[in-house]
Each structure stands twice: as structure tokens, then as C-alpha cells.
Amino acid sequence: MKAVWTTSSLMIGLALAGCGGGGGGGSSSGNGNTTSAVAFAPATIAATADGTQRSEVRLVATPSAELASAKPADIFIKVVDSNQVFSSGAYISSNGDGTFNAVMSTQASLAAGSYSGQLQVQLCKSADCASQYAGSPVSVPYRVNVGMMQPALTRWDGVADWSTAQGNAKHDGYVPVTLDPAKFSLRWHWTTPLYNPPSEPTIYNGTAVTSAGKSLIGLDENTGSQRWSSYFGWPNTVNSSTDGLASANGLVYVSWLATGGNGANNAQLLTFDIKTGSQLRSASYTDRFNLGDTPASRPTVDNGTVYLAGQKLTTVSANGVVSSYGPTLGYQSASVAVDGQNAYSYGALMNTPTSSGSEGELHVFDKNTGALKQTLPDAVSYLNWVPRAHAVVGAQNDIILVNPWNQYSQRALTRLNVGGGVAWSVRGDFNGQPVVANGKIHITCNFPTRVETYDEASGKLLWSQVLPYSNDQSAVLTFAPMIVTNNLLFVNGTTALYAIDLNSHRIVWQYPGMGTLALSANGLLYVTTYSGITAINLK
């Protein structure tokens, strides 16, 4: 197959991969034809770029029966981009099911603004395009937002602030909003003034708080400007906690480690005023055994009580009283999950069977009394280490766990019934933490990098979507945080951040940056990398 890319001033010949293989249906191309020569998904391109780097765009192409049966040498593709928004060039690869990936990039030098138009894709029988295949040309509308934009911040009704791990005390990663990718745009980028990478922010009432090194920094959600900075380091501390922030009721909580004897970590929970950054109090507790640069457990706040996954379940009351409950475990979860009745802590001692005979178990505590109500063994008999693993509270009186076995293929996604036992468990090369919404569990996997969605009740695999990669199918997701809304799933790939439509299961938006994620009640998506934080308008 041969192709040319035409802009208002440039025509370049490109050699693309041959089509071949079965055809099939697909979404409408948007050009009004009943049967298009090729159907593209998404039907409309939505992308965000900062004006200094290219933004990658991925389309899935489904050829018509006529086009799919043609010889590759007899197919010529001409793409007309009269606005010169996209670079001349594309990478095309087969998905092995009759569909193809087409990956292209925006121009790196676009001025700030919103660019709308259409790519005209002509499927031709000769290089001069004197004759085209039936259903050609195909138009693909696009909207590319470039540069920093400052629409007024307005709070969503019924949406809570992003408080802790995966947003809330249940750790389900769910934000109950419906989003339009065409409205996404960059708002601001903040670069850490320190050499230490910033943490994922916790957000409360217009202030996003991050830690970097031994400093706590409050950022204005509207502009990204620094409101305050507070130094909180103390002698003999280890590296900065990358997960140890939470906020509620005008307060910010920081869990912080110090080296201790026998591999144990002595820790403090520090409390700050979110408006001024002033430290109000501190409380000491014993965190997990020393795991090198593993951060302290991330606080979870519920009705003024802070829950910590120390060597025991630890709570700190509103007036600073520290209490510990349950058995002593060397490795605890990254954060305690809390619902209306219970607190859930997941962990085990490495290479030492726990009380259930399994090396991974979930402890269910009465959140009001601290009484241990239930111990549930995990479905896998070996728990390697859990610096980021934690329980996720589902919507069916259940808990969702991912056992972080050190071999990808041996990892398990498990649903436990509270008051019962294992409802189901599936093995796979799972990565990161699941998110749960509307009876569905979403999780990332490797080999190839992809998203899988399971039915919460039955454990049945509902759908899977492979994520783009840069010519390297062996690339792995080292950690892939996600956020789920009513209609979109935000997920990190190996090359970019993507939004996947939950109905079509297709990528509908992408941003050329990856990192930990947070979503504020004011409609800002935060992407935190080693060098700083980017805020993206979602409305």
C-alpha cells in the first residue's frame, strides 16, 4: 500500500503497511456515506497539546469488504490536512483481527488555541487518485486544544474532593461525572523547585497540596501558583513519601517515615492547615517494616478519624489520640480502605504464613470499635510485597484485591465477600490497582499492555483494549494508575495518557505525558511526573 500526505503546501510519499485480512463494521466516518471505505474509531479526534511537543493520536481503522479484499499494492492512501495541524507521517500496524492502528502526531510548533477541522482520507486505486474505492473519501473531524487555557473553575454538584489514594476512602477511583473529550484543554503546569519528585496531590476546596523532598506545597487550583510552602523534615528521615498525603475538613495529613531499629519504621502523622500551611500537631506511630524507598502508608480520613496501615491498623483521632488494633503484620497495605461500617487492611509477613495459612490476607475491622471482625485469606498463597497494594471497596458488599506476586502471570484479581469468603479469582499479568464503578472492575495488564474490564458479580471478562506502544510490544507498565467516570476511563500507557470510552471501548483522547492521576471536584485532571504537575481542564 502506498500513501501520500497532503497539506496546503506539502505532499510526501509514505510507505504504509498492507491492509489485507477480513473487513467488518465500525463507527460512522462522519462523511455521510452509508458504507465508508474505512471506518475510524474514534469517529472524531480529540487531543491536547502544550505547544512545545507533539501530541500522539491513535485511530483504529476498519476497512470495507472491498478494501480488505484488495491487494496491498493496489491501495493508495491520500490524506488531506488543509490546516496543517498534523505532522506528515503515520505509523500503521495490524491488530490481527482485520482492523488497523493508525498513529500520527500533531505539529510540535502549533500556536496556543483550539484547532478544529477535518482530515480527508482518500482511498485510491492509483497514485494520482484518479479512481477511488467505493465509500471514499472519508472525513475525520478533529479538535486539538493547544496551550494553556483558563476557563472559570466551577465545582461539580455531588462530587467530593480528591482526598486520598484513588480519590476516596473506598479507594475505588470513581468520579461520578460524564465528560466530553472535545472540551479538554491544558490549564497550567507547575515545575517542582526542588530536586525531589512531587507526590500525587491531595485536593481540598481549590487548593492542591503536594510534597517534594521534606516540604509540603500548596498550589492554587485556578492558576497553579504556589500559595505556601512548609518544611516538615525531621532528623534521620528516609526519602520523601510519594503516597503519604490526605486531606479533609480543611486539614492536610502527612505520613512520614524515620529509620528505626530492627528494620522497623518509626513514623509520624503530621497535620497542617490547608489554607496557611501551618503545622498544627503531630502523632507518632509504627509504620511498616523498612522496605527501602517504600513510602509510608497513605492516610485515609473518615469522619475526622485518620486510618493508617502501620504494622497494625492504626487510627488517629481528631484530637491526636493514637490507637492500634489487630495482629502485627510486617507488610501492610499502602492505605486502609473504609466504608460505612468497616476498615479494611491488606497485607502479610513476607515468607511467613499468616493466621489463615495464606501469606496474604484481608483484615476486616469494625471502624467504630477497632474490633477485628473477620480475616479473609487471599486466593493466592504467596504475597511478595505490597508497597502499593490496598483493598478496594466494591458496591456489592465486597472487596477487590490484586495480589502483587512478583511474576506477572501469577498475579490474581480477587473478589472477596465481606462476611463470606472468596467469590471468584482470576490469574493474569495484572498491574497496578483496579478501579470499580457501576458493577464493573477495570484493571491494566502487561504483555501486551492493555486494559481489561470484568463483571464485578461474576468475574467474567467483559472486554479488553490494547494500549498503543512505540514499536515495542514487550514494553511493560511499571505502575498504571487509573480514574473511572460515568463514561470514560483514564489510564496510563507506555507512551501517553489515554481516555477510553466505556461504551465503544476505544481511545477517544490522549495526552503526551504519563504519571499519577487525581481529579478534583472543580474538573481538573492532575498528571504528576518526576518533574512537576500538569492540570488539564475537563469541562
Tab-separated table of C-alpha atoms in Angstrom, residues 36-467:
chain	number	residue	atom	x	y	z
A	36	SER	CA	-17.452	4.056	4.027
A	37	ALA	CA	-14.297	2.670	2.509
A	38	VAL	CA	-12.927	2.639	6.021
A	39	ALA	CA	-14.490	3.373	9.407
A	40	PHE	CA	-12.389	5.131	12.033
A	41	ALA	CA	-12.717	4.921	15.791
A	42	PRO	CA	-12.922	7.346	17.384
A	43	ALA	CA	-15.007	8.977	14.679
A	44	THR	CA	-13.814	12.371	15.929
A	45	ILE	CA	-10.243	13.103	17.049
A	46	ALA	CA	-9.851	14.921	20.371
A	47	ALA	CA	-6.327	15.703	21.595
A	48	THR	CA	-4.489	18.072	23.919
A	49	ALA	CA	-1.001	19.519	23.369
A	50	ASP	CA	1.090	22.106	25.176
A	51	GLY	CA	2.553	23.731	22.066
A	52	THR	CA	6.117	22.557	22.721
A	53	GLN	CA	5.810	18.857	21.952
A	54	ARG	CA	3.814	16.640	19.651
A	55	SER	CA	0.593	15.043	20.846
A	56	GLU	CA	0.160	11.489	19.620
A	57	VAL	CA	-3.208	10.481	18.155
A	58	ARG	CA	-4.313	6.898	17.608
A	59	LEU	CA	-7.148	5.736	15.357
A	60	VAL	CA	-8.472	2.223	14.798
A	61	ALA	CA	-9.385	1.672	11.147
A	62	THR	CA	-11.846	-0.969	9.929
A	63	PRO	CA	-11.731	-1.358	6.110
A	64	SER	CA	-14.770	-2.141	3.976
A	65	ALA	CA	-15.099	-5.601	2.419
A	66	GLU	CA	-13.934	-4.264	-0.962
A	67	LEU	CA	-10.895	-2.560	0.521
A	68	ALA	CA	-10.000	-5.527	2.713
A	69	SER	CA	-10.031	-7.885	-0.272
A	70	ALA	CA	-7.836	-5.662	-2.451
A	71	LYS	CA	-4.134	-6.329	-2.906
A	72	PRO	CA	-1.931	-4.036	-0.783
A	73	ALA	CA	-0.068	-2.906	-3.893
A	74	ASP	CA	-3.352	-1.666	-5.368
A	75	ILE	CA	-4.246	0.626	-2.464
A	76	PHE	CA	-3.024	4.213	-2.267
A	77	ILE	CA	-3.973	6.495	0.609
A	78	LYS	CA	-4.070	10.263	0.318
A	79	VAL	CA	-4.635	12.307	3.477
A	80	VAL	CA	-5.501	15.980	3.093
A	81	ASP	CA	-4.892	18.232	6.113
A	82	SER	CA	-5.507	21.742	4.835
A	83	ASN	CA	-4.953	23.348	8.259
A	84	GLN	CA	-1.530	21.708	8.742
A	85	VAL	CA	-2.360	20.639	12.295
A	86	PHE	CA	-0.802	17.188	11.977
A	87	SER	CA	2.717	16.165	11.046
A	88	SER	CA	3.156	14.456	7.695
A	89	GLY	CA	3.597	10.837	8.590
A	90	ALA	CA	1.893	7.951	10.288
A	91	TYR	CA	2.681	4.576	11.775
A	92	ILE	CA	0.259	1.807	10.779
A	93	SER	CA	0.119	-1.665	12.297
A	94	SER	CA	-2.294	-4.574	12.135
A	95	ASN	CA	-4.309	-5.656	15.172
A	96	GLY	CA	-4.601	-9.156	13.742
A	97	ASP	CA	-8.406	-9.036	13.646
A	98	GLY	CA	-8.957	-7.200	10.378
A	99	THR	CA	-8.529	-3.766	11.955
A	100	PHE	CA	-5.503	-1.485	11.937
A	101	ASN	CA	-3.909	1.092	14.227
A	102	ALA	CA	-3.025	4.424	12.659
A	103	VAL	CA	-0.811	6.579	14.884
A	104	MET	CA	0.042	10.158	13.963
A	105	SER	CA	1.139	13.311	15.773
A	106	THR	CA	0.226	16.961	15.907
A	107	GLN	CA	2.742	19.565	14.815
A	108	ALA	CA	5.170	20.495	17.586
A	109	SER	CA	5.062	24.223	16.792
A	110	LEU	CA	1.324	24.939	16.928
A	111	ALA	CA	0.403	28.268	18.498
A	112	ALA	CA	-1.904	28.264	21.510
A	113	GLY	CA	-5.556	27.905	20.626
A	114	SER	CA	-8.250	25.464	19.598
A	115	TYR	CA	-7.945	23.859	16.164
A	116	SER	CA	-10.968	22.283	14.509
A	117	GLY	CA	-11.250	20.810	11.053
A	118	GLN	CA	-11.357	17.576	9.113
A	119	LEU	CA	-8.809	15.162	7.766
A	120	GLN	CA	-9.895	13.931	4.339
A	121	VAL	CA	-8.765	10.366	3.753
A	122	GLN	CA	-8.896	9.238	0.124
A	123	LEU	CA	-8.605	5.506	-0.634
A	124	CYS	CA	-7.334	5.367	-4.216
A	125	LYS	CA	-6.660	2.735	-6.870
A	126	SER	CA	-3.689	4.629	-8.308
A	127	ALA	CA	-1.058	7.063	-7.106
A	128	ASP	CA	-2.751	10.004	-8.835
A	129	CYS	CA	-6.083	9.164	-7.146
A	130	ALA	CA	-7.880	9.305	-10.483
A	131	SER	CA	-10.109	6.482	-9.255
A	132	GLN	CA	-11.169	5.811	-5.664
A	133	TYR	CA	-12.680	2.847	-3.867
A	134	ALA	CA	-16.373	2.886	-3.051
A	135	GLY	CA	-17.086	4.952	0.048
A	136	SER	CA	-14.049	7.208	-0.444
A	137	PRO	CA	-13.180	9.886	0.568
A	138	VAL	CA	-13.716	9.583	4.322
A	139	SER	CA	-13.713	12.652	6.558
A	140	VAL	CA	-12.406	12.519	10.123
A	141	PRO	CA	-13.333	15.595	12.195
A	142	TYR	CA	-10.793	16.752	14.764
A	143	ARG	CA	-10.404	19.205	17.598
A	144	VAL	CA	-6.958	19.836	19.046
A	145	ASN	CA	-6.569	22.171	22.021
A	146	VAL	CA	-3.080	23.675	22.267
A	147	GLY	CA	-1.557	25.705	25.063
A	148	MET	CA	-2.747	26.783	28.484
A	149	MET	CA	-6.397	27.831	28.806
A	150	GLN	CA	-8.127	29.362	31.841
A	151	PRO	CA	-11.897	28.822	31.774
A	152	ALA	CA	-13.667	29.683	35.018
A	153	LEU	CA	-13.449	26.968	37.661
A	154	THR	CA	-16.838	25.685	38.774
A	155	ARG	CA	-17.475	22.853	41.175
A	156	TRP	CA	-19.424	19.773	40.115
A	157	ASP	CA	-22.543	19.113	42.156
A	158	GLY	CA	-22.324	15.962	44.247
A	159	VAL	CA	-18.612	15.372	43.604
A	160	ALA	CA	-16.238	15.157	46.561
A	161	ASP	CA	-12.685	16.470	46.661
A	162	TRP	CA	-9.818	14.101	45.812
A	163	SER	CA	-8.782	13.161	49.333
A	164	THR	CA	-6.516	10.118	49.346
A	165	ALA	CA	-5.441	7.005	47.411
A	166	GLN	CA	-7.662	6.646	44.332
A	167	GLY	CA	-9.675	9.629	45.424
A	168	ASN	CA	-11.779	8.490	48.350
A	169	ALA	CA	-11.919	6.279	51.427
A	170	LYS	CA	-13.182	3.320	49.378
A	171	HIS	CA	-10.181	3.664	47.026
A	172	ASP	CA	-12.427	2.826	44.063
A	173	GLY	CA	-11.077	5.552	41.745
A	174	TYR	CA	-14.612	6.519	40.687
A	175	VAL	CA	-15.716	10.097	39.999
A	176	PRO	CA	-19.459	10.280	39.119
A	177	VAL	CA	-19.354	12.690	36.170
A	178	THR	CA	-19.936	12.465	32.410
A	179	LEU	CA	-17.216	14.093	30.300
A	180	ASP	CA	-16.827	15.427	26.753
A	181	PRO	CA	-13.251	14.926	25.449
A	182	ALA	CA	-13.715	17.787	22.987
A	183	LYS	CA	-13.660	20.190	25.949
A	184	PHE	CA	-10.338	19.022	27.416
A	185	SER	CA	-7.518	21.586	27.445
A	186	LEU	CA	-4.329	22.325	29.357
A	187	ARG	CA	-4.714	24.753	32.243
A	188	TRP	CA	-1.271	25.042	33.843
A	189	HIS	CA	1.972	23.248	34.554
A	190	TRP	CA	3.896	23.545	37.809
A	191	THR	CA	7.563	22.544	37.956
A	192	THR	CA	8.926	21.421	41.304
A	193	PRO	CA	11.573	23.864	42.567
A	194	LEU	CA	13.324	21.004	44.335
A	195	TYR	CA	15.264	18.014	43.105
A	196	ASN	CA	12.779	15.612	44.667
A	197	PRO	CA	9.791	14.455	42.615
A	198	PRO	CA	6.420	15.727	43.811
A	199	SER	CA	3.746	13.445	45.210
A	200	GLU	CA	0.296	12.928	43.772
A	201	PRO	CA	-1.669	15.869	45.168
A	202	THR	CA	-4.490	15.769	47.642
A	203	ILE	CA	-7.104	18.407	46.847
A	204	TYR	CA	-9.499	20.357	49.044
A	205	ASN	CA	-11.661	23.365	48.228
A	206	GLY	CA	-9.482	24.862	45.491
A	207	THR	CA	-6.066	24.003	46.935
A	208	ALA	CA	-3.925	21.149	45.619
A	209	VAL	CA	-1.258	20.019	48.089
A	210	THR	CA	1.834	18.056	47.116
A	211	SER	CA	5.036	17.062	48.901
A	212	ALA	CA	8.533	17.331	47.457
A	213	GLY	CA	11.574	16.398	49.482
A	214	LYS	CA	10.802	17.445	53.044
A	215	SER	CA	8.457	20.264	52.079
A	216	LEU	CA	4.709	20.477	51.754
A	217	ILE	CA	3.495	22.814	48.998
A	218	GLY	CA	0.018	24.271	48.474
A	219	LEU	CA	-0.961	25.209	44.904
A	220	ASP	CA	-3.838	27.391	43.726
A	221	GLU	CA	-6.109	25.208	41.581
A	222	ASN	CA	-7.081	28.147	39.409
A	223	THR	CA	-3.605	29.313	38.361
A	224	GLY	CA	-1.121	26.701	39.568
A	225	SER	CA	0.714	29.357	41.563
A	226	GLN	CA	2.237	28.471	44.925
A	227	ARG	CA	0.170	29.610	47.901
A	228	TRP	CA	2.508	28.401	50.642
A	229	SER	CA	5.337	26.024	51.464
A	230	SER	CA	6.065	24.303	54.791
A	231	TYR	CA	9.187	22.383	55.739
A	232	PHE	CA	8.361	19.256	57.729
A	233	GLY	CA	11.569	17.190	57.727
A	234	TRP	CA	12.941	15.801	60.951
A	235	PRO	CA	16.257	14.069	61.809
A	236	ASN	CA	17.136	10.675	60.315
A	237	THR	CA	14.251	10.673	57.869
A	238	VAL	CA	14.322	8.498	54.790
A	239	ASN	CA	13.275	9.541	51.304
A	240	SER	CA	10.181	11.630	50.680
A	241	SER	CA	6.897	9.782	50.953
A	242	THR	CA	5.406	9.597	47.478
A	243	ASP	CA	1.998	8.428	48.661
A	244	GLY	CA	1.612	9.839	52.164
A	245	LEU	CA	-0.906	12.695	51.774
A	246	ALA	CA	-4.614	13.048	52.527
A	247	SER	CA	-6.979	15.929	53.206
A	248	ALA	CA	-10.398	16.580	54.726
A	249	ASN	CA	-12.248	19.358	56.528
A	250	GLY	CA	-9.599	21.994	55.848
A	251	LEU	CA	-6.711	19.843	57.083
A	252	VAL	CA	-3.828	18.096	55.321
A	253	TYR	CA	-2.325	14.919	56.768
A	254	VAL	CA	1.219	13.773	56.005
A	255	SER	CA	2.567	10.343	56.978
A	256	TRP	CA	6.355	10.481	57.308
A	257	LEU	CA	8.991	7.832	57.995
A	258	ALA	CA	12.181	7.783	60.060
A	259	THR	CA	14.677	4.945	60.188
A	260	GLY	CA	14.396	2.685	63.212
A	261	GLY	CA	15.922	-0.418	64.721
A	262	ASN	CA	15.351	-3.995	63.563
A	263	GLY	CA	14.157	-2.811	60.182
A	264	ALA	CA	11.089	-1.157	61.647
A	265	ASN	CA	9.971	2.277	60.612
A	266	ASN	CA	9.056	4.848	63.223
A	267	ALA	CA	6.607	7.270	61.694
A	268	GLN	CA	4.714	10.449	62.364
A	269	LEU	CA	1.382	11.728	61.171
A	270	LEU	CA	1.651	15.487	60.732
A	271	THR	CA	-1.407	17.732	60.473
A	272	PHE	CA	-1.402	21.078	58.621
A	273	ASP	CA	-3.891	23.863	57.978
A	274	ILE	CA	-4.624	23.727	54.240
A	275	LYS	CA	-5.208	27.489	53.957
A	276	THR	CA	-1.923	28.622	55.504
A	277	GLY	CA	0.347	25.568	55.512
A	278	SER	CA	0.890	25.941	59.251
A	279	GLN	CA	1.652	22.716	61.123
A	280	LEU	CA	-0.934	22.120	63.838
A	281	ARG	CA	0.171	18.882	65.535
A	282	SER	CA	1.985	15.557	65.156
A	283	ALA	CA	1.358	11.993	66.320
A	284	SER	CA	3.827	9.067	66.408
A	285	TYR	CA	3.029	5.529	65.271
A	286	THR	CA	4.845	2.436	63.963
A	287	ASP	CA	4.634	2.014	60.217
A	288	ARG	CA	5.581	-0.973	58.083
A	289	PHE	CA	8.976	-2.676	58.190
A	290	ASN	CA	11.636	-0.853	56.222
A	291	LEU	CA	11.205	-1.574	52.512
A	292	GLY	CA	13.980	0.657	51.235
A	293	ASP	CA	12.400	3.637	49.487
A	294	THR	CA	8.850	2.414	50.045
A	295	PRO	CA	6.727	5.339	51.240
A	296	ALA	CA	4.754	5.497	54.434
A	297	SER	CA	1.192	4.245	54.321
A	298	ARG	CA	-1.136	6.844	52.864
A	299	PRO	CA	-3.693	8.212	55.346
A	300	THR	CA	-7.419	7.663	54.850
A	301	VAL	CA	-9.770	10.115	56.569
A	302	ASP	CA	-13.313	9.215	57.605
A	303	ASN	CA	-15.475	11.409	59.861
A	304	GLY	CA	-12.422	13.108	61.348
A	305	THR	CA	-10.543	9.874	62.129
A	306	VAL	CA	-7.340	9.103	60.243
A	307	TYR	CA	-6.671	5.445	59.379
A	308	LEU	CA	-3.130	4.205	58.721
A	309	ALA	CA	-1.807	0.834	57.592
A	310	GLY	CA	1.033	0.550	60.083
A	311	GLN	CA	2.339	-2.738	61.412
A	312	LYS	CA	-1.128	-2.840	62.931
A	313	LEU	CA	-4.247	-0.991	61.902
A	314	THR	CA	-3.647	2.456	63.387
A	315	THR	CA	-6.120	5.267	63.952
A	316	VAL	CA	-5.506	8.859	64.968
A	317	SER	CA	-8.490	10.720	66.380
A	318	ALA	CA	-9.335	14.348	65.726
A	319	ASN	CA	-7.570	15.339	68.962
A	320	GLY	CA	-4.434	13.303	68.189
A	321	VAL	CA	-5.044	10.096	70.191
A	322	VAL	CA	-3.273	7.124	68.554
A	323	SER	CA	-4.756	3.607	68.768
A	324	SER	CA	-3.644	0.292	67.227
A	325	TYR	CA	-5.690	-2.826	66.533
A	326	GLY	CA	-5.358	-6.389	65.288
A	327	PRO	CA	-2.371	-8.644	64.587
A	328	THR	CA	1.105	-7.355	63.839
A	329	LEU	CA	1.998	-7.633	60.160
A	330	GLY	CA	5.333	-6.719	58.661
A	331	TYR	CA	3.914	-5.726	55.312
A	332	GLN	CA	0.677	-3.817	55.340
A	333	SER	CA	-1.264	-2.285	52.517
A	334	ALA	CA	-0.411	1.110	51.096
A	335	SER	CA	-3.621	2.538	52.528
A	336	VAL	CA	-6.606	1.442	54.619
A	337	ALA	CA	-9.970	1.350	52.829
A	338	VAL	CA	-13.027	2.475	54.777
A	339	ASP	CA	-16.774	2.263	54.139
A	340	GLY	CA	-19.854	2.919	56.264
A	341	GLN	CA	-19.153	0.132	58.769
A	342	ASN	CA	-15.677	-1.276	58.349
A	343	ALA	CA	-11.987	-0.555	57.823
A	344	TYR	CA	-10.045	-2.912	55.543
A	345	SER	CA	-6.312	-3.602	55.735
A	346	TYR	CA	-4.499	-5.969	53.368
A	347	GLY	CA	-1.063	-7.444	53.993
A	348	ALA	CA	1.173	-10.201	55.315
A	349	LEU	CA	4.635	-11.014	56.582
A	350	MET	CA	6.971	-11.958	53.778
A	351	ASN	CA	7.724	-15.712	53.697
A	352	THR	CA	5.784	-16.264	56.934
A	353	PRO	CA	2.319	-17.868	56.805
A	354	THR	CA	-0.372	-15.779	58.443
A	355	SER	CA	-3.146	-17.000	60.716
A	356	SER	CA	-5.186	-18.177	57.742
A	357	GLY	CA	-2.372	-20.282	56.298
A	358	SER	CA	-2.120	-17.923	53.351
A	359	GLU	CA	0.624	-15.343	53.061
A	360	GLY	CA	-1.836	-12.664	52.015
A	361	GLU	CA	-4.968	-11.831	53.942
A	362	LEU	CA	-7.555	-9.134	54.373
A	363	HIS	CA	-8.446	-7.934	57.854
A	364	VAL	CA	-11.921	-6.504	58.380
A	365	PHE	CA	-12.259	-4.204	61.402
A	366	ASP	CA	-15.253	-2.505	62.937
A	367	LYS	CA	-14.328	1.084	62.183
A	368	ASN	CA	-16.014	2.408	65.319
A	369	THR	CA	-14.568	-0.001	67.914
A	370	GLY	CA	-11.456	-1.348	66.192
A	371	ALA	CA	-12.619	-4.926	66.808
A	372	LEU	CA	-11.317	-7.474	64.295
A	373	LYS	CA	-14.482	-8.867	62.703
A	374	GLN	CA	-13.065	-11.130	60.018
A	375	THR	CA	-9.848	-12.420	58.467
A	376	LEU	CA	-10.135	-13.406	54.816
A	377	PRO	CA	-7.300	-15.259	53.060
A	378	ASP	CA	-6.355	-14.050	49.661
A	379	ALA	CA	-6.769	-16.505	46.803
A	380	VAL	CA	-3.011	-16.730	46.187
A	381	SER	CA	-0.709	-18.497	48.630
A	382	TYR	CA	2.211	-16.119	48.293
A	383	LEU	CA	2.335	-12.381	48.830
A	384	ASN	CA	5.619	-10.946	47.648
A	385	TRP	CA	5.388	-7.328	48.769
A	386	VAL	CA	2.711	-4.680	48.831
A	387	PRO	CA	4.107	-1.146	48.696
A	388	ARG	CA	1.179	-0.014	46.562
A	389	ALA	CA	-1.476	-2.689	47.066
A	390	HIS	CA	-4.608	-1.930	49.018
A	391	ALA	CA	-8.177	-3.111	49.293
A	392	VAL	CA	-10.797	-1.544	47.031
A	393	VAL	CA	-14.359	-1.424	48.350
A	394	GLY	CA	-16.883	-2.562	45.754
A	395	ALA	CA	-20.595	-1.835	45.538
A	396	GLN	CA	-21.819	-5.359	46.338
A	397	ASN	CA	-20.656	-5.773	49.951
A	398	ASP	CA	-17.344	-6.944	48.586
A	399	ILE	CA	-13.638	-6.144	48.451
A	400	ILE	CA	-11.491	-6.237	45.313
A	401	LEU	CA	-7.800	-7.143	45.653
A	402	VAL	CA	-4.849	-7.553	43.340
A	403	ASN	CA	-2.173	-9.842	44.739
A	404	PRO	CA	1.167	-8.329	43.652
A	405	TRP	CA	3.055	-11.575	43.023
A	406	ASN	CA	6.447	-10.815	41.549
A	407	GLN	CA	5.727	-12.891	38.410
A	408	TYR	CA	3.158	-11.163	36.209
A	409	SER	CA	1.375	-14.337	35.115
A	410	GLN	CA	0.876	-15.414	38.746
A	411	ARG	CA	-0.876	-12.271	39.905
A	412	ALA	CA	-4.516	-12.587	40.881
A	413	LEU	CA	-7.554	-10.330	40.741
A	414	THR	CA	-9.837	-11.475	43.550
A	415	ARG	CA	-13.288	-10.563	44.813
A	416	LEU	CA	-13.945	-11.292	48.493
A	417	ASN	CA	-17.409	-11.201	50.024
A	418	VAL	CA	-17.454	-9.331	53.330
A	419	GLY	CA	-18.791	-11.797	55.893
A	420	GLY	CA	-18.090	-14.654	53.484
A	421	GLY	CA	-15.033	-15.726	51.536
A	422	VAL	CA	-13.555	-15.736	48.042
A	423	ALA	CA	-16.307	-15.117	45.478
A	424	TRP	CA	-14.004	-15.534	42.492
A	425	SER	CA	-10.380	-15.106	41.482
A	426	VAL	CA	-8.659	-14.908	38.103
A	427	ARG	CA	-4.939	-15.095	37.310
A	428	GLY	CA	-3.195	-12.784	34.902
A	429	ASP	CA	-0.394	-10.312	34.288
A	430	PHE	CA	-2.216	-7.583	36.204
A	431	ASN	CA	-0.553	-4.295	37.026
A	432	GLY	CA	-1.432	-1.513	39.425
A	433	GLN	CA	-4.692	-1.091	41.297
A	434	PRO	CA	-8.192	-1.736	39.932
A	435	VAL	CA	-10.915	0.906	39.764
A	436	VAL	CA	-14.557	-0.018	40.301
A	437	ALA	CA	-17.760	1.647	39.099
A	438	ASN	CA	-21.262	0.621	38.087
A	439	GLY	CA	-20.708	-3.100	38.601
A	440	LYS	CA	-17.503	-3.259	36.565
A	441	ILE	CA	-13.845	-3.662	37.542
A	442	HIS	CA	-11.174	-2.084	35.326
A	443	ILE	CA	-7.509	-3.051	35.581
A	444	THR	CA	-4.348	-2.747	33.497
A	445	CYS	CA	-2.275	-5.698	32.298
A	446	ASN	CA	1.006	-6.349	30.517
A	447	PHE	CA	2.098	-8.467	27.539
A	448	PRO	CA	0.638	-6.690	25.656
A	449	THR	CA	-0.134	-3.533	27.622
A	450	ARG	CA	-3.908	-3.333	27.832
A	451	VAL	CA	-6.988	-2.573	29.899
A	452	GLU	CA	-9.318	-5.391	30.944
A	453	THR	CA	-12.837	-4.969	32.315
A	454	TYR	CA	-14.512	-7.628	34.474
A	455	ASP	CA	-18.048	-8.067	35.725
A	456	GLU	CA	-17.943	-7.405	39.463
A	457	ALA	CA	-20.517	-10.065	40.351
A	458	SER	CA	-19.248	-12.985	38.262
A	459	GLY	CA	-15.617	-12.217	37.423
A	460	LYS	CA	-16.366	-12.636	33.715
A	461	LEU	CA	-14.067	-10.755	31.337
A	462	LEU	CA	-16.301	-8.263	29.520
A	463	TRP	CA	-13.838	-6.543	27.202
A	464	SER	CA	-10.183	-5.751	26.642
A	465	GLN	CA	-8.450	-2.867	24.876
A	466	VAL	CA	-4.782	-2.937	23.865
A	467	LEU	CA	-2.951	0.335	24.548
